[in-house]
Amino acid sequence: AQTVTQSQPEMSVQEAETVTLSCTYDTSESNYYLFWYKQPPSRQMILVIRQEAYKQQNATENRFSVNFQKAAKSFSLKISDSQLGDTAMYFCALGGNKLVFGAGTILRVKS
Amino acid sequence: EAGVAQSPRYKIIEKRQSVAFWCNPISGHATLYWYQQILGQGPKLLIQFQNNGVVDDSQLPKDRFSAERLKGVDSTLKIQPAKLEDSAVYLCASSGRLAGGPLEQYFGPGTRLTVT
């Protein structure tokens, strides 16, 4: 069975600072994908970033980047220059055509 | 491009009543998903359709939940009879294949169900 664990229920960060959200996972698959989704208070889930497991290079999308450690089964999200609009629930997800989600981390960006 | 549409946005019912949710996926997306998201938890897949066929319904409580996707487009999810523990947000998502990549899922705004 595939599992995803997010050990930080809540995080807070000052505007313009950097924050890292943690995620660990378990799978027996050799080829898989990892995702970070953002869910603002309005509830619409939005894809933030995606990592293919067979790629060693960490994915980046503007202010968002990941630290993918395949051997350790770790997939953390780094948000640089945090903005008030980054306040949301962040979910780590594992899979391909079918996703398994972690429990989420609430991120609050403070001004 | 229009996103995934869901209705209603909110629903309050009493236990043992019935309720139905509707989802219209992004045009051209063959795969449709229904998730249940209980407050404070991540979404849990209930059922996955490929066109109008069921790919995975292993976590769907079939004694009370049913879903259909007629003509491979719109989908409805029904609960009959509802229980208190069914209170959750029901998310619909659809996906289309990226070039050489996985099926990226696009989510609707969800339906918040409260069972009293």
Short mmCIF file of C-alpha atoms in Angstrom, two decimals:
data_model
loop_
_atom_site.label_atom_id
_atom_site.label_comp_id
_atom_site.label_asym_id
_atom_site.label_seq_id
_atom_site.Cartn_x
_atom_site.Cartn_y
_atom_site.Cartn_z
CA ALA A 1 0.00 0.00 0.00
CA GLN A 2 1.10 3.53 -0.68
CA THR A 3 1.23 5.98 2.21
CA VAL A 4 2.05 9.67 2.58
CA THR A 5 2.95 11.30 5.89
CA GLN A 6 3.03 15.01 6.63
CA SER A 7 4.32 15.44 10.16
CA GLN A 8 3.72 19.19 10.50
CA PRO A 9 0.04 19.95 11.10
CA GLU A 10 0.66 23.71 11.14
CA MET A 11 3.45 26.09 10.15
CA SER A 12 3.79 29.83 10.15
CA VAL A 13 6.24 32.12 8.43
CA GLN A 14 6.83 35.84 8.15
CA GLU A 15 6.18 37.47 4.83
CA ALA A 16 9.24 37.43 2.54
CA GLU A 17 10.91 34.63 4.50
CA THR A 18 11.49 31.02 3.46
CA VAL A 19 9.64 28.00 4.79
CA THR A 20 10.00 24.26 4.21
CA LEU A 21 7.14 21.77 4.45
CA SER A 22 8.02 18.12 5.04
CA CYS A 23 6.64 14.98 3.45
CA THR A 24 7.67 11.34 3.62
CA TYR A 25 6.11 8.53 1.66
CA ASP A 26 6.20 4.81 1.12
CA THR A 27 5.64 2.88 -2.08
CA SER A 28 6.77 -0.34 -3.67
CA GLU A 29 6.50 1.12 -7.16
CA SER A 30 9.70 1.88 -9.06
CA ASN A 31 8.15 4.58 -11.23
CA TYR A 32 5.90 7.15 -9.60
CA TYR A 33 5.20 10.84 -9.29
CA LEU A 34 5.06 13.17 -6.33
CA PHE A 35 2.98 16.31 -6.10
CA TRP A 36 2.37 19.28 -3.86
CA TYR A 37 -1.13 20.71 -3.97
CA LYS A 38 -2.33 23.96 -2.42
CA GLN A 39 -5.84 24.35 -1.03
CA PRO A 40 -6.70 27.95 -0.10
CA PRO A 41 -9.64 28.65 2.20
CA SER A 42 -11.94 28.72 -0.86
CA ARG A 43 -11.22 24.95 -1.12
CA GLN A 44 -10.18 24.67 -4.78
CA MET A 45 -7.11 22.46 -4.95
CA ILE A 46 -4.34 23.75 -7.19
CA LEU A 47 -1.24 21.89 -8.32
CA VAL A 48 1.90 23.66 -7.10
CA ILE A 49 4.68 21.44 -8.31
CA ARG A 50 5.34 17.93 -9.63
CA GLN A 51 8.37 15.61 -9.46
CA GLU A 52 8.99 12.50 -11.50
CA ALA A 53 10.70 9.84 -9.39
CA TYR A 54 13.08 8.83 -12.17
CA LYS A 55 14.47 12.37 -12.42
CA GLN A 56 17.30 13.23 -10.04
CA GLN A 57 16.99 16.95 -10.63
CA ASN A 58 14.73 18.69 -8.15
CA ALA A 59 11.71 20.43 -9.67
CA THR A 60 11.31 24.20 -9.37
CA GLU A 61 8.41 26.51 -10.19
CA ASN A 62 9.21 30.16 -9.55
CA ARG A 63 9.30 30.58 -5.74
CA PHE A 64 8.51 26.90 -5.13
CA SER A 65 11.10 24.14 -5.17
CA VAL A 66 11.37 20.63 -3.86
CA ASN A 67 14.06 18.58 -2.18
CA PHE A 68 13.51 15.04 -3.43
CA GLN A 69 15.49 12.35 -1.59
CA LYS A 70 14.47 9.09 -3.23
CA ALA A 71 16.45 6.75 -0.98
CA ALA A 72 15.03 8.39 2.11
CA LYS A 73 11.55 8.61 0.53
CA SER A 74 11.40 12.27 1.41
CA PHE A 75 9.82 15.07 -0.63
CA SER A 76 9.89 18.50 0.98
CA LEU A 77 8.54 21.76 -0.42
CA LYS A 78 10.45 25.01 -0.05
CA ILE A 79 8.63 28.29 -0.49
CA SER A 80 10.90 31.29 -0.92
CA ASP A 81 9.91 34.94 -0.45
CA SER A 82 6.63 33.89 1.19
CA GLN A 83 3.59 35.97 0.30
CA LEU A 84 0.28 36.46 2.10
CA GLY A 85 -1.42 34.62 -0.76
CA ASP A 86 0.57 31.51 0.07
CA THR A 87 -1.59 31.03 3.17
CA ALA A 88 -3.35 27.72 2.56
CA MET A 89 -3.42 24.02 3.33
CA TYR A 90 -0.66 22.18 1.49
CA PHE A 91 -1.01 18.52 0.58
CA CYS A 92 1.70 16.15 -0.50
CA ALA A 93 0.46 13.44 -2.86
CA LEU A 94 1.92 10.28 -4.36
CA GLY A 95 0.91 8.33 -7.40
CA GLY A 96 0.35 8.45 -11.08
CA ASN A 97 -3.16 7.99 -12.36
CA LYS A 98 -4.43 7.56 -8.81
CA LEU A 99 -3.31 9.82 -5.97
CA VAL A 100 -2.77 9.15 -2.27
CA PHE A 101 -2.74 12.33 -0.19
CA GLY A 102 -1.15 13.19 3.11
CA ALA A 103 -3.12 14.80 5.92
CA GLY A 104 -1.92 18.27 4.99
CA THR A 105 -0.01 21.15 6.56
CA ILE A 106 -1.70 24.46 7.30
CA LEU A 107 0.66 27.27 6.34
CA ARG A 108 0.03 30.78 7.66
CA VAL A 109 2.00 33.67 6.24
CA LYS A 110 2.13 36.63 8.64
CA SER A 111 2.65 40.25 7.71
CA GLU B 1 -10.75 26.88 -20.55
CA ALA B 2 -13.58 26.27 -18.10
CA GLY B 3 -12.66 24.39 -14.94
CA VAL B 4 -14.34 21.50 -13.18
CA ALA B 5 -17.85 22.48 -12.13
CA GLN B 6 -19.67 21.07 -9.12
CA SER B 7 -23.08 21.65 -7.60
CA PRO B 8 -24.43 22.30 -5.13
CA ARG B 9 -21.67 24.08 -3.20
CA TYR B 10 -23.32 23.42 0.15
CA LYS B 11 -25.89 20.92 1.36
CA ILE B 12 -27.39 20.27 4.77
CA ILE B 13 -29.49 17.15 5.29
CA GLU B 14 -30.69 15.04 8.15
CA LYS B 15 -29.34 11.55 8.72
CA ARG B 16 -31.08 8.82 6.76
CA GLN B 17 -31.97 11.28 3.98
CA SER B 18 -30.61 11.03 0.46
CA VAL B 19 -28.39 13.49 -1.38
CA ALA B 20 -26.83 13.76 -4.83
CA PHE B 21 -23.87 15.74 -6.09
CA TRP B 22 -23.15 16.67 -9.69
CA CYS B 23 -19.84 17.18 -11.47
CA ASN B 24 -19.03 18.45 -14.93
CA PRO B 25 -15.36 17.81 -15.82
CA ILE B 26 -13.10 19.80 -18.08
CA SER B 27 -14.06 19.26 -21.70
CA GLY B 28 -12.15 16.37 -23.24
CA HIS B 29 -10.97 14.86 -19.96
CA ALA B 30 -11.58 11.14 -20.03
CA THR B 31 -10.81 10.44 -16.38
CA LEU B 32 -13.02 11.62 -13.53
CA TYR B 33 -12.49 11.18 -9.80
CA TRP B 34 -14.65 11.63 -6.71
CA TYR B 35 -12.87 12.29 -3.41
CA GLN B 36 -14.15 12.58 0.14
CA GLN B 37 -12.32 15.11 2.31
CA ILE B 38 -13.19 14.97 5.99
CA LEU B 39 -12.31 18.11 7.95
CA GLY B 40 -8.63 18.12 8.87
CA GLN B 41 -7.72 15.27 6.55
CA GLY B 42 -6.45 14.84 3.03
CA PRO B 43 -8.78 13.82 0.21
CA LYS B 44 -9.57 10.11 -0.05
CA LEU B 45 -10.42 8.62 -3.42
CA LEU B 46 -13.92 7.17 -3.57
CA ILE B 47 -14.20 6.25 -7.23
CA GLN B 48 -12.35 6.73 -10.52
CA PHE B 49 -13.98 6.62 -13.96
CA GLN B 50 -12.31 6.24 -17.33
CA ASN B 51 -14.88 7.52 -19.82
CA ASN B 52 -18.08 5.86 -18.53
CA GLY B 53 -16.41 2.82 -17.00
CA VAL B 54 -15.30 2.36 -13.39
CA VAL B 55 -11.54 1.94 -12.94
CA ASP B 56 -11.40 1.86 -9.13
CA ASP B 57 -14.17 1.92 -6.56
CA SER B 58 -12.41 -0.05 -3.85
CA GLN B 59 -12.94 2.65 -1.21
CA LEU B 60 -16.55 3.45 -2.09
CA PRO B 61 -18.99 2.35 0.66
CA LYS B 62 -21.24 0.57 -1.78
CA ASP B 63 -24.01 -0.09 0.70
CA ARG B 64 -24.88 3.61 0.71
CA PHE B 65 -22.82 5.36 -1.96
CA SER B 66 -23.31 5.09 -5.70
CA ALA B 67 -21.90 6.96 -8.65
CA GLU B 68 -22.43 7.02 -12.36
CA ARG B 69 -20.96 8.74 -15.35
CA LEU B 70 -23.40 8.47 -18.19
CA LYS B 71 -22.07 9.16 -21.68
CA GLY B 72 -18.57 9.61 -20.25
CA VAL B 73 -19.03 13.28 -19.38
CA ASP B 74 -21.00 14.47 -16.34
CA SER B 75 -21.09 12.43 -13.18
CA THR B 76 -23.32 12.15 -10.14
CA LEU B 77 -22.47 10.83 -6.70
CA LYS B 78 -25.33 9.74 -4.47
CA ILE B 79 -25.54 8.89 -0.79
CA GLN B 80 -28.58 6.96 0.43
CA PRO B 81 -29.13 6.91 3.37
CA ALA B 82 -26.72 9.47 4.79
CA LYS B 83 -24.95 9.02 8.12
CA LEU B 84 -23.43 11.62 10.41
CA GLU B 85 -19.93 10.45 9.45
CA ASP B 86 -20.61 11.34 5.81
CA SER B 87 -20.23 15.03 6.71
CA ALA B 88 -17.32 16.12 4.52
CA VAL B 89 -16.36 18.01 1.40
CA TYR B 90 -16.86 15.98 -1.76
CA LEU B 91 -14.36 16.90 -4.42
CA CYS B 92 -14.58 16.08 -8.09
CA ALA B 93 -11.48 16.09 -10.26
CA SER B 94 -10.78 15.35 -13.89
CA SER B 95 -7.58 14.68 -15.75
CA GLY B 96 -6.07 14.68 -19.19
CA ARG B 97 -2.74 13.25 -20.15
CA LEU B 98 0.29 15.51 -20.28
CA ALA B 99 2.79 14.81 -23.03
CA GLY B 100 4.84 11.92 -21.69
CA GLY B 101 3.61 12.52 -18.18
CA PRO B 102 1.00 11.39 -15.69
CA LEU B 103 -2.60 12.37 -15.63
CA GLU B 104 -2.59 15.80 -13.97
CA GLN B 105 -5.73 16.22 -11.91
CA TYR B 106 -7.78 19.41 -11.89
CA PHE B 107 -10.14 19.86 -8.97
CA GLY B 108 -13.55 21.45 -8.67
CA PRO B 109 -14.55 23.72 -5.78
CA GLY B 110 -16.21 20.88 -3.89
CA THR B 111 -19.56 20.33 -2.20
CA ARG B 112 -19.64 20.74 1.57
CA LEU B 113 -22.12 18.23 3.03
CA THR B 114 -23.36 18.54 6.59
CA VAL B 115 -25.42 15.67 7.98
CA THR B 116 -27.36 16.52 11.15
#
